mmCIF file of C-alpha atoms and ligand atoms in Angstrom:
data_model
loop_
_atom_site.group_PDB
_atom_site.id
_atom_site.type_symbol
_atom_site.label_atom_id
_atom_site.label_comp_id
_atom_site.label_asym_id
_atom_site.label_seq_id
_atom_site.Cartn_x
_atom_site.Cartn_y
_atom_site.Cartn_z
ATOM 1 C CA MET W 151 127.019 120.135 50.544
ATOM 2 C CA HIS W 152 126.637 116.951 48.617
ATOM 3 C CA LEU W 153 123.699 114.855 49.762
ATOM 4 C CA PRO W 154 123.428 111.290 48.542
ATOM 5 C CA LYS W 155 120.555 110.945 46.103
ATOM 6 C CA THR W 156 118.538 108.577 48.279
ATOM 7 C CA VAL W 157 118.644 110.959 51.249
ATOM 8 C CA LEU W 158 117.525 113.810 49.038
ATOM 9 C CA PHE W 159 114.758 111.652 47.617
ATOM 10 C CA LEU W 160 113.589 110.637 51.081
ATOM 11 C CA CYS W 161 113.557 114.266 52.223
ATOM 12 C CA VAL W 162 111.463 115.407 49.268
ATOM 13 C CA PHE W 163 109.217 112.372 49.673
ATOM 14 C CA GLY W 164 108.858 113.069 53.394
ATOM 15 C CA VAL W 165 107.945 116.712 52.825
ATOM 16 C CA LEU W 166 105.400 115.731 50.163
ATOM 17 C CA ILE W 167 103.805 113.149 52.441
ATOM 18 C CA GLY W 168 103.849 115.665 55.260
ATOM 19 C CA CYS W 169 101.998 118.183 53.091
ATOM 20 C CA PHE W 170 99.326 115.891 51.837
ATOM 21 C CA TRP W 171 98.956 113.580 54.760
ATOM 22 C CA PRO W 172 98.296 115.225 58.090
ATOM 23 C CA PHE W 173 101.035 114.900 60.693
ATOM 24 C CA GLY W 174 98.400 113.501 63.066
ATOM 25 C CA SER W 175 97.700 110.429 61.003
ATOM 26 C CA ILE W 176 101.391 109.678 60.387
ATOM 27 C CA MET W 177 101.931 109.961 64.142
ATOM 28 C CA SER W 178 98.966 107.743 64.770
ATOM 29 C CA ILE W 179 100.263 105.016 62.426
ATOM 30 C CA TYR W 180 103.681 105.258 64.071
ATOM 31 C CA ARG W 181 102.268 105.042 67.602
ATOM 32 C CA ASN W 182 100.006 102.144 66.755
ATOM 33 C CA SER W 183 102.826 100.186 65.110
ATOM 34 C CA VAL W 184 105.221 100.681 68.025
ATOM 35 C CA PHE W 185 102.385 99.810 70.412
ATOM 36 C CA ILE W 186 101.616 96.512 68.646
ATOM 37 C CA VAL W 187 105.290 95.479 68.568
ATOM 38 C CA LYS W 188 105.620 96.288 72.276
ATOM 39 C CA GLY W 189 102.351 94.473 72.981
ATOM 40 C CA LEU W 190 103.434 91.277 71.280
ATOM 41 C CA ARG W 191 106.634 91.220 73.343
ATOM 42 C CA GLU W 192 105.314 92.326 76.717
ATOM 43 C CA PHE W 193 101.523 92.219 76.985
ATOM 44 C CA CYS W 194 100.815 88.593 76.010
ATOM 45 C CA LYS W 195 100.993 85.543 78.258
ATOM 46 C CA SER W 196 104.642 84.990 77.292
ATOM 47 C CA GLY W 197 105.520 88.500 78.524
ATOM 48 C CA TYR W 198 103.894 87.734 81.859
ATOM 49 C CA GLU W 199 105.657 84.374 82.206
ATOM 50 C CA HIS W 200 108.992 85.987 81.459
ATOM 51 C CA ALA W 201 108.429 88.812 83.962
ATOM 52 C CA ALA W 202 107.079 86.445 86.628
ATOM 53 C CA LYS W 203 110.454 84.686 86.844
ATOM 54 C CA SER W 204 111.821 87.640 88.777
ATOM 55 C CA PHE W 205 108.782 88.245 91.012
ATOM 56 C CA ASP W 206 109.324 88.125 94.769
ATOM 57 C CA LYS W 207 107.300 85.018 95.612
ATOM 58 C CA ALA W 208 106.740 86.103 99.211
ATOM 59 C CA ALA W 209 105.436 89.581 98.315
ATOM 60 C CA LEU W 210 101.809 88.482 98.546
ATOM 61 C CA ASP W 211 102.133 86.485 101.780
ATOM 62 C CA VAL W 212 100.275 89.068 103.813
ATOM 63 C CA ASP W 213 97.329 89.221 106.162
ATOM 64 C CA VAL W 214 95.065 92.175 105.472
ATOM 65 C CA SER W 215 92.262 91.298 107.872
ATOM 66 C CA SER W 216 92.429 94.781 109.384
ATOM 67 C CA GLN W 217 92.007 96.489 106.008
ATOM 68 C CA ALA W 218 89.066 97.358 103.755
ATOM 69 C CA PHE W 219 89.146 97.348 99.962
ATOM 70 C CA LEU W 220 86.678 98.758 97.462
ATOM 71 C CA ILE W 221 86.856 97.250 93.971
ATOM 72 C CA THR W 222 84.735 98.369 91.030
ATOM 73 C CA GLY W 223 83.703 95.812 88.404
ATOM 74 C CA ALA W 224 84.421 93.072 90.944
ATOM 75 C CA ASN W 225 82.143 90.434 89.441
ATOM 76 C CA SER W 226 84.270 89.494 86.446
ATOM 77 C CA GLY W 227 87.761 89.160 85.010
ATOM 78 C CA ILE W 228 90.534 91.178 86.619
ATOM 79 C CA GLY W 229 88.284 92.769 89.260
ATOM 80 C CA LYS W 230 86.934 89.429 90.482
ATOM 81 C CA SER W 231 90.395 87.945 90.561
ATOM 82 C CA ALA W 232 91.599 90.878 92.682
ATOM 83 C CA ALA W 233 88.574 90.581 95.002
ATOM 84 C CA LEU W 234 89.314 86.875 95.495
ATOM 85 C CA ALA W 235 92.974 87.554 96.310
ATOM 86 C CA VAL W 236 92.038 90.177 98.897
ATOM 87 C CA ALA W 237 89.311 87.986 100.456
ATOM 88 C CA GLN W 238 91.739 85.061 100.659
ATOM 89 C CA ARG W 239 94.009 87.215 102.817
ATOM 90 C CA GLY W 240 91.215 88.237 105.175
ATOM 91 C CA GLY W 241 90.438 91.717 103.838
ATOM 92 C CA THR W 242 87.018 93.341 103.902
ATOM 93 C CA VAL W 243 85.830 93.566 100.308
ATOM 94 C CA HIS W 244 83.332 96.111 98.998
ATOM 95 C CA MET W 245 82.350 94.979 95.528
ATOM 96 C CA ILE W 246 80.895 97.543 93.148
ATOM 97 C CA CYS W 247 78.866 95.967 90.362
ATOM 98 C CA ARG W 248 76.197 97.243 88.015
ATOM 99 C CA ASN W 249 74.212 94.033 87.707
ATOM 100 C CA GLN W 250 72.617 92.538 90.839
ATOM 101 C CA THR W 251 72.504 88.939 89.536
ATOM 102 C CA ARG W 252 76.111 88.905 88.350
ATOM 103 C CA GLY W 253 77.218 90.698 91.510
ATOM 104 C CA GLU W 254 75.494 88.214 93.812
ATOM 105 C CA GLU W 255 76.876 85.215 91.935
ATOM 106 C CA ALA W 256 80.424 86.524 92.234
ATOM 107 C CA LYS W 257 79.940 87.455 95.899
ATOM 108 C CA LYS W 258 78.776 83.923 96.656
ATOM 109 C CA GLU W 259 81.739 82.453 94.767
ATOM 110 C CA ILE W 260 84.178 84.653 96.707
ATOM 111 C CA GLU W 261 82.578 83.773 100.036
ATOM 112 C CA THR W 262 82.509 80.037 99.397
ATOM 113 C CA THR W 263 86.025 79.751 97.988
ATOM 114 C CA THR W 264 87.677 81.904 100.656
ATOM 115 C CA GLY W 265 85.406 81.445 103.697
ATOM 116 C CA ASN W 266 85.587 85.235 104.160
ATOM 117 C CA GLN W 267 82.231 86.635 105.275
ATOM 118 C CA LYS W 268 83.276 90.301 105.080
ATOM 119 C CA VAL W 269 82.229 90.673 101.457
ATOM 120 C CA PHE W 270 79.703 93.396 100.627
ATOM 121 C CA LEU W 271 77.940 94.080 97.357
ATOM 122 C CA HIS W 272 76.964 97.594 96.252
ATOM 123 C CA ILE W 273 75.020 98.088 93.053
ATOM 124 C CA VAL W 274 76.375 101.116 91.220
ATOM 125 C CA ASP W 275 76.471 101.720 87.493
ATOM 126 C CA MET W 276 79.716 103.625 86.987
ATOM 127 C CA SER W 277 78.332 105.334 83.858
ATOM 128 C CA ASP W 278 75.570 106.907 85.986
ATOM 129 C CA SER W 279 77.420 109.934 87.354
ATOM 130 C CA GLN W 280 74.649 110.897 89.797
ATOM 131 C CA ARG W 281 74.561 107.378 91.230
ATOM 132 C CA VAL W 282 78.361 107.254 91.585
ATOM 133 C CA SER W 283 78.357 110.577 93.378
ATOM 134 C CA ASP W 284 75.493 109.585 95.712
ATOM 135 C CA PHE W 285 77.085 106.226 96.516
ATOM 136 C CA ALA W 286 80.495 107.742 97.251
ATOM 137 C CA LYS W 287 78.962 110.364 99.536
ATOM 138 C CA GLU W 288 76.918 107.738 101.394
ATOM 139 C CA PHE W 289 80.003 105.587 101.819
ATOM 140 C CA ALA W 290 82.047 108.526 103.083
ATOM 141 C CA GLU W 291 79.330 109.559 105.535
ATOM 142 C CA SER W 292 78.730 106.009 106.790
ATOM 143 C CA GLY W 293 81.951 106.028 108.792
ATOM 144 C CA LYS W 294 83.126 102.839 107.066
ATOM 145 C CA GLU W 295 86.869 102.436 106.750
ATOM 146 C CA LEU W 296 88.693 102.260 103.445
ATOM 147 C CA HIS W 297 92.354 101.458 102.904
ATOM 148 C CA VAL W 298 92.491 100.614 99.218
ATOM 149 C CA LEU W 299 90.368 101.730 96.274
ATOM 150 C CA VAL W 300 90.642 99.819 92.999
ATOM 151 C CA ASN W 301 89.143 101.623 89.999
ATOM 152 C CA ASN W 302 88.825 98.597 87.752
ATOM 153 C CA ALA W 303 85.416 98.823 86.042
ATOM 154 C CA GLY W 304 85.849 99.884 82.449
ATOM 155 C CA CYS W 305 84.212 99.588 79.087
ATOM 156 C CA MET W 306 84.741 100.040 75.373
ATOM 157 C CA VAL W 307 81.423 100.723 73.711
ATOM 158 C CA ASN W 308 81.980 100.852 69.977
ATOM 159 C CA GLU W 309 79.153 103.233 69.049
ATOM 160 C CA ARG W 310 78.726 106.781 70.221
ATOM 161 C CA GLU W 311 76.177 106.570 73.035
ATOM 162 C CA MET W 312 75.289 109.258 75.538
ATOM 163 C CA THR W 313 74.361 108.813 79.194
ATOM 164 C CA SER W 314 71.232 110.468 80.551
ATOM 165 C CA ALA W 315 73.488 113.158 82.050
ATOM 166 C CA GLY W 316 74.770 113.904 78.540
ATOM 167 C CA TYR W 317 78.245 112.373 78.554
ATOM 168 C CA GLU W 318 79.722 109.959 76.019
ATOM 169 C CA PHE W 319 79.257 106.521 77.573
ATOM 170 C CA ASN W 320 82.906 105.373 77.694
ATOM 171 C CA PHE W 321 83.992 108.763 79.036
ATOM 172 C CA ALA W 322 81.296 108.700 81.734
ATOM 173 C CA THR W 323 82.364 105.231 82.883
ATOM 174 C CA ASN W 324 86.137 105.231 82.493
ATOM 175 C CA ALA W 325 87.093 108.839 83.177
ATOM 176 C CA LEU W 326 84.321 110.720 84.965
ATOM 177 C CA GLY W 327 83.210 107.699 87.038
ATOM 178 C CA THR W 328 86.792 107.150 88.194
ATOM 179 C CA TYR W 329 87.171 110.836 89.010
ATOM 180 C CA ILE W 330 83.912 111.178 90.967
ATOM 181 C CA LEU W 331 84.372 108.002 93.000
ATOM 182 C CA THR W 332 88.013 108.687 93.840
ATOM 183 C CA SER W 333 87.683 112.352 94.667
ATOM 184 C CA HIS W 334 84.782 111.681 97.061
ATOM 185 C CA LEU W 335 86.635 108.839 98.771
ATOM 186 C CA ILE W 336 89.953 110.660 99.243
ATOM 187 C CA PRO W 337 88.879 112.042 102.683
ATOM 188 C CA VAL W 338 88.072 108.470 103.790
ATOM 189 C CA LEU W 339 91.394 107.151 102.476
ATOM 190 C CA GLN W 340 93.221 109.977 104.258
ATOM 191 C CA LYS W 341 91.955 108.653 107.590
ATOM 192 C CA ALA W 342 93.573 105.260 106.990
ATOM 193 C CA GLU W 343 97.267 104.545 107.219
ATOM 194 C CA ASN W 344 99.141 103.392 104.116
ATOM 195 C CA SER W 345 96.144 103.906 101.857
ATOM 196 C CA ARG W 346 96.329 103.303 98.139
ATOM 197 C CA VAL W 347 94.361 103.974 94.966
ATOM 198 C CA ILE W 348 94.966 101.668 92.031
ATOM 199 C CA THR W 349 93.406 102.487 88.687
ATOM 200 C CA VAL W 350 93.323 99.829 85.988
ATOM 201 C CA SER W 351 94.294 101.813 82.899
ATOM 202 C CA SER W 352 95.559 100.178 79.704
ATOM 203 C CA GLY W 353 98.582 100.065 77.438
ATOM 204 C CA GLY W 354 96.168 101.458 74.846
ATOM 205 C CA MET W 355 96.817 104.848 76.464
ATOM 206 C CA TYR W 356 100.268 104.833 74.803
ATOM 207 C CA THR W 357 98.582 105.650 71.494
ATOM 208 C CA GLN W 358 96.925 108.826 72.790
ATOM 209 C CA LYS W 359 97.843 112.323 73.883
ATOM 210 C CA LEU W 360 95.576 114.294 76.217
ATOM 211 C CA ASP W 361 93.299 116.496 74.113
ATOM 212 C CA LEU W 362 91.188 118.834 76.237
ATOM 213 C CA ASN W 363 89.130 119.845 73.210
ATOM 214 C CA ASN W 364 88.164 116.273 72.461
ATOM 215 C CA LEU W 365 87.799 114.575 75.844
ATOM 216 C CA GLN W 366 84.642 112.770 74.768
ATOM 217 C CA SER W 367 85.552 112.281 71.091
ATOM 218 C CA GLU W 368 83.093 115.096 70.380
ATOM 219 C CA LYS W 369 85.331 116.475 67.603
ATOM 220 C CA THR W 370 85.967 113.063 66.036
ATOM 221 C CA ALA W 371 83.794 112.752 62.938
ATOM 222 C CA THR W 372 83.803 108.956 62.779
ATOM 223 C CA PHE W 373 83.466 107.650 66.320
ATOM 224 C CA ASP W 374 86.022 104.983 67.184
ATOM 225 C CA GLY W 375 85.411 103.108 70.450
ATOM 226 C CA THR W 376 89.027 101.940 70.710
ATOM 227 C CA MET W 377 90.344 105.511 70.416
ATOM 228 C CA SER W 378 87.739 106.871 72.805
ATOM 229 C CA TYR W 379 88.681 104.181 75.353
ATOM 230 C CA ALA W 380 92.414 104.779 74.902
ATOM 231 C CA ASN W 381 91.891 108.510 75.441
ATOM 232 C CA GLN W 382 90.205 107.888 78.775
ATOM 233 C CA LYS W 383 92.936 105.449 79.790
ATOM 234 C CA ARG W 384 95.426 108.303 79.157
ATOM 235 C CA GLN W 385 93.165 110.637 81.170
ATOM 236 C CA GLN W 386 93.300 108.141 84.070
ATOM 237 C CA VAL W 387 97.109 108.176 84.015
ATOM 238 C CA ILE W 388 97.134 111.991 84.163
ATOM 239 C CA MET W 389 94.447 112.184 86.877
ATOM 240 C CA THR W 390 96.517 109.777 88.942
ATOM 241 C CA GLU W 391 99.673 111.876 88.595
ATOM 242 C CA GLN W 392 97.745 114.963 89.659
ATOM 243 C CA TRP W 393 96.273 113.233 92.714
ATOM 244 C CA ALA W 394 99.689 111.846 93.610
ATOM 245 C CA LYS W 395 101.085 115.393 93.704
ATOM 246 C CA LYS W 396 98.174 116.779 95.676
ATOM 247 C CA TYR W 397 97.794 114.002 98.277
ATOM 248 C CA PRO W 398 101.239 112.679 99.256
ATOM 249 C CA GLU W 399 99.735 110.747 102.205
ATOM 250 C CA ILE W 400 98.033 108.329 99.771
ATOM 251 C CA LYS W 401 99.806 106.181 97.167
ATOM 252 C CA PHE W 402 98.276 106.412 93.699
ATOM 253 C CA PHE W 403 99.085 104.038 90.846
ATOM 254 C CA THR W 404 97.851 103.229 87.368
ATOM 255 C CA MET W 405 98.627 99.953 85.690
ATOM 256 C CA HIS W 406 98.265 97.893 82.525
ATOM 257 C CA PRO W 407 97.091 94.305 83.069
ATOM 258 C CA GLY W 408 98.547 93.212 79.741
ATOM 259 C CA TRP W 409 96.208 91.514 77.272
ATOM 260 C CA ALA W 410 93.971 89.148 79.226
ATOM 261 C CA ASP W 411 91.155 86.919 78.046
ATOM 262 C CA THR W 412 88.052 88.438 79.669
ATOM 263 C CA PRO W 413 84.434 89.127 78.593
ATOM 264 C CA ALA W 414 85.360 92.780 77.921
ATOM 265 C CA VAL W 415 87.935 91.748 75.318
ATOM 266 C CA GLN W 416 85.702 89.019 73.844
ATOM 267 C CA ASN W 417 82.742 91.387 73.456
ATOM 268 C CA SER W 418 84.337 94.726 72.600
ATOM 269 C CA MET W 419 87.247 93.508 70.456
ATOM 270 C CA PRO W 420 86.027 90.287 68.807
ATOM 271 C CA ASP W 421 88.571 90.443 65.941
ATOM 272 C CA PHE W 422 91.497 91.052 68.283
ATOM 273 C CA HIS W 423 90.243 88.262 70.549
ATOM 274 C CA ALA W 424 89.880 85.778 67.698
ATOM 275 C CA ARG W 425 93.383 86.538 66.443
ATOM 276 C CA PHE W 426 95.199 86.544 69.758
ATOM 277 C CA LYS W 427 93.187 84.237 71.972
ATOM 278 C CA ASP W 428 95.940 81.630 72.335
ATOM 279 C CA LYS W 429 98.433 84.315 73.329
ATOM 280 C CA LEU W 430 96.281 86.122 75.887
ATOM 281 C CA ARG W 431 96.905 86.103 79.617
ATOM 282 C CA SER W 432 94.457 84.529 82.037
ATOM 283 C CA PRO W 433 92.402 87.005 84.104
ATOM 284 C CA GLU W 434 94.550 85.994 87.124
ATOM 285 C CA GLN W 435 97.739 86.869 85.253
ATOM 286 C CA GLY W 436 96.182 90.178 84.194
ATOM 287 C CA ALA W 437 95.229 90.867 87.814
ATOM 288 C CA ASP W 438 98.633 90.032 89.305
ATOM 289 C CA THR W 439 99.951 93.601 89.298
ATOM 290 C CA VAL W 440 96.659 94.992 90.650
ATOM 291 C CA ILE W 441 96.903 92.506 93.517
ATOM 292 C CA TRP W 442 100.559 93.317 94.108
ATOM 293 C CA LEU W 443 99.876 97.079 94.115
ATOM 294 C CA CYS W 444 97.008 96.477 96.608
ATOM 295 C CA LEU W 445 98.764 94.097 98.967
ATOM 296 C CA ALA W 446 102.544 94.086 98.739
ATOM 297 C CA LYS W 447 104.780 96.225 100.905
ATOM 298 C CA ALA W 448 107.073 97.436 98.110
ATOM 299 C CA PRO W 449 104.543 99.835 96.480
ATOM 300 C CA LEU W 450 104.300 101.748 99.784
ATOM 301 C CA ASP W 451 107.945 102.711 99.350
ATOM 302 C CA ALA W 452 107.626 103.464 95.641
ATOM 303 C CA GLU W 453 107.052 106.868 94.106
ATOM 304 C CA SER W 454 103.354 107.724 93.920
ATOM 305 C CA GLY W 455 101.775 108.294 90.506
ATOM 306 C CA GLY W 456 103.554 105.546 88.553
ATOM 307 C CA PHE W 457 102.164 103.414 85.709
ATOM 308 C CA TYR W 458 102.894 99.700 86.216
ATOM 309 C CA LEU W 459 103.104 96.525 84.190
ATOM 310 C CA ASP W 460 104.160 93.235 85.743
ATOM 311 C CA ARG W 461 105.072 94.793 89.094
ATOM 312 C CA LYS W 462 107.430 97.351 87.523
ATOM 313 C CA PRO W 463 107.005 101.057 86.848
ATOM 314 C CA GLN W 464 106.917 101.794 83.133
ATOM 315 C CA SER W 465 107.466 104.806 80.957
ATOM 316 C CA LYS W 466 104.166 106.581 80.287
ATOM 317 C CA HIS W 467 105.122 107.382 76.701
ATOM 318 C CA LEU W 468 106.441 105.487 73.702
ATOM 319 C CA PRO W 469 109.713 106.856 72.306
ATOM 320 C CA LEU W 470 109.253 109.793 69.886
ATOM 321 C CA ALA W 471 105.482 109.470 70.075
ATOM 322 C CA TRP W 472 104.686 113.103 70.968
ATOM 323 C CA THR W 473 102.118 112.114 73.592
ATOM 324 C CA LYS W 474 103.378 114.345 76.403
ATOM 325 C CA SER W 475 100.999 117.113 77.404
ATOM 326 C CA SER W 476 101.750 120.429 79.093
ATOM 327 C CA ALA W 477 101.524 120.872 82.863
ATOM 328 C CA GLY W 478 98.850 123.494 82.213
ATOM 329 C CA ASP W 479 96.675 121.097 80.229
ATOM 330 C CA GLU W 480 97.065 118.392 82.850
ATOM 331 C CA GLU W 481 95.905 120.732 85.615
ATOM 332 C CA LYS W 482 93.068 121.926 83.404
ATOM 333 C CA LEU W 483 91.851 118.329 83.003
ATOM 334 C CA MET W 484 91.294 118.189 86.761
ATOM 335 C CA THR W 485 89.382 121.481 86.715
ATOM 336 C CA ILE W 486 87.142 120.227 83.910
ATOM 337 C CA LEU W 487 86.427 116.947 85.710
ATOM 338 C CA GLU W 488 85.840 118.778 88.995
ATOM 339 C CA ASP W 489 83.299 121.087 87.321
ATOM 340 C CA MET W 490 81.503 118.086 85.832
ATOM 341 C CA SER W 491 81.587 116.240 89.152
ATOM 342 C CA ALA W 492 80.280 119.256 91.093
ATOM 343 C CA LYS W 493 77.010 119.126 89.152
ATOM 344 C CA PHE W 494 76.218 115.834 90.876
ATOM 345 C CA SER W 495 77.104 116.814 94.426
ATOM 346 C CA LYS W 496 74.462 119.500 94.919
ATOM 347 C CA GLU W 497 72.416 118.951 98.082
HETATM 348 N N1 LIG N 502 91.547 92.305 79.582
HETATM 349 C C1 LIG N 502 92.466 93.071 79.030
HETATM 350 O O1 LIG N 502 93.219 92.640 78.161
HETATM 351 C C2 LIG N 502 92.605 94.493 79.469
HETATM 352 C C3 LIG N 502 93.635 95.253 78.917
HETATM 353 C C4 LIG N 502 93.795 96.564 79.335
HETATM 354 C C5 LIG N 502 92.929 97.082 80.272
HETATM 355 N N2 LIG N 502 91.911 96.331 80.780
HETATM 356 C C6 LIG N 502 91.009 96.940 81.778
HETATM 357 O O2 LIG N 502 90.764 96.050 82.825
HETATM 358 C C7 LIG N 502 89.565 96.424 83.494
HETATM 359 C C8 LIG N 502 88.756 95.179 83.797
HETATM 360 O O3 LIG N 502 88.320 94.589 82.599
HETATM 361 P P1 LIG N 502 88.381 93.019 82.337
HETATM 362 O O4 LIG N 502 89.280 92.812 81.211
HETATM 363 O O5 LIG N 502 88.581 92.291 83.587
HETATM 364 O O6 LIG N 502 86.901 92.763 81.731
HETATM 365 P P2 LIG N 502 85.585 92.113 82.361
HETATM 366 O O7 LIG N 502 85.870 90.756 82.882
HETATM 367 O O8 LIG N 502 84.544 92.261 81.336
HETATM 368 O O9 LIG N 502 85.294 93.070 83.594
HETATM 369 C C9 LIG N 502 84.867 94.384 83.461
HETATM 370 C C10 LIG N 502 84.121 94.710 84.729
HETATM 371 O O10 LIG N 502 83.731 96.086 84.707
HETATM 372 C C11 LIG N 502 82.340 96.129 84.953
HETATM 373 N N3 LIG N 502 81.729 97.305 84.365
HETATM 374 C C12 LIG N 502 81.781 97.727 83.087
HETATM 375 N N4 LIG N 502 81.056 98.837 82.945
HETATM 376 C C13 LIG N 502 80.535 99.112 84.158
HETATM 377 C C14 LIG N 502 79.696 100.123 84.663
HETATM 378 N N5 LIG N 502 79.183 101.069 83.860
HETATM 379 N N6 LIG N 502 79.375 100.109 85.976
HETATM 380 C C15 LIG N 502 79.846 99.156 86.796
HETATM 381 N N7 LIG N 502 80.637 98.163 86.380
HETATM 382 C C16 LIG N 502 80.976 98.149 85.067
HETATM 383 C C17 LIG N 502 81.804 94.875 84.344
HETATM 384 O O11 LIG N 502 80.502 94.587 84.779
HETATM 385 P P3 LIG N 502 79.545 93.563 83.919
HETATM 386 O O12 LIG N 502 80.017 92.175 84.241
HETATM 387 O O13 LIG N 502 78.202 93.875 84.457
HETATM 388 O O14 LIG N 502 79.722 93.905 82.483
HETATM 389 C C18 LIG N 502 82.837 93.896 84.853
HETATM 390 O O15 LIG N 502 82.615 93.578 86.197
HETATM 391 C C19 LIG N 502 88.887 97.433 82.584
HETATM 392 O O16 LIG N 502 89.073 98.734 83.091
HETATM 393 C C20 LIG N 502 89.632 97.271 81.277
HETATM 394 O O17 LIG N 502 89.629 98.446 80.520
HETATM 395 C C21 LIG N 502 91.734 95.052 80.393
HETATM 396 C C1 LIG N 503 72.094 90.909 84.676
HETATM 397 O O1 LIG N 503 72.861 89.744 84.416
HETATM 398 C C2 LIG N 503 72.063 88.617 84.092
HETATM 399 C C3 LIG N 503 73.011 87.415 84.034
HETATM 400 O O2 LIG N 503 74.113 87.687 83.161
HETATM 401 C C4 LIG N 503 71.307 88.876 82.800
HETATM 402 O O3 LIG N 503 70.494 87.753 82.481
HETATM 403 C C5 LIG N 503 70.430 90.122 82.995
HETATM 404 O O4 LIG N 503 69.801 90.448 81.768
HETATM 405 C C6 LIG N 503 71.261 91.304 83.470
HETATM 406 N N1 LIG N 503 70.395 92.407 83.825
HETATM 407 C C7 LIG N 503 70.522 93.608 83.300
HETATM 408 C C8 LIG N 503 69.574 94.647 83.791
HETATM 409 O O5 LIG N 503 71.381 93.880 82.464
#
């Protein structure tokens, strides 16, 4: 066989790089590059405007005055925008916020702009696993109705911090908090018709593969908040698929809001924000798909477990990115989270 010299050179070069440079970091550079290219095309304001041209304008003309919604992180950004949209259409809104002052301000704004008086504020810090568990149990036992749960609260803390229960802070908030709240509220959602759970994940999850041995970045020598966050956003996508399989009577979705200009982005990613601020979506544009998944009729007919951007189901993996995990690992994730969660539900 006669290989052209350049091909031969590239093969030798590739093998050498492969030997000296771990496969993991080559993969990581590849995934990040593909992710950025995709992001510039689809996740910015221009991507939203392009997609919005084919939106069904009437999809959100609904009255949800007989339904109750629970939205975490409802005082700011995407969560507040979703709470406003629901309140405007008559829904009962349970806002979950960690800060009383910020929560009350947002509640007042929602009430005055929509005239809806069925807005309730609950103070829960989603990083406080015991508090999340206690709140969810109280809610479930109160006999209150719930049709739609929106797991929106999320954070990207850039230093390794631990909660008092001993979990890495981002993990406690984004992954474990989502798991505990949702799993305790599933029995309440099962009593309602057409119930839905929407979890605000992130396109950042494209860069990560589930790693059961490093769920809290415990094996990562130099802690990286962006990677930790992206890992939990991947965990949310997998949790959602598992729930979708287990509870066919409820619709479960994850979604990516795109890149929207909110306090979370300003504070946690100041360099990214400074560079992209003119290209970012508004919080309302970021919230559009959350609102659509909560309110529109179409998602009730869609397959449960999907990951959405701009009202359309998306692939959960970038091409050739090696981010797919085994069915065994995905089931194991649920067992691990359940064991963690169980520690907080003791009588
Ligand atoms: N904006 C984007 O480009 C983008 C992209 C991908 C994914 N997301 C996701 O979108 C979701 C909403 O973020 P956002 O962009 O709208 O930012 P935001 O305006 O800063 O809102 C984040 C909300 O989450 C709340 N929150 C954070 N940690 C909490 C905790 N421990 N307990 C209770 N509430 C907590 C915040 O409360 P405080 O006001 O008290 O901080 C705030 O209400 C997040 O899950 C984020 O990861 C955003
Ligand atoms: C709550 O939010 C207010 C207004 O942003 C801020 O002044 C206050 O320090 C916050 N409280 C806590 C406990 O973080």
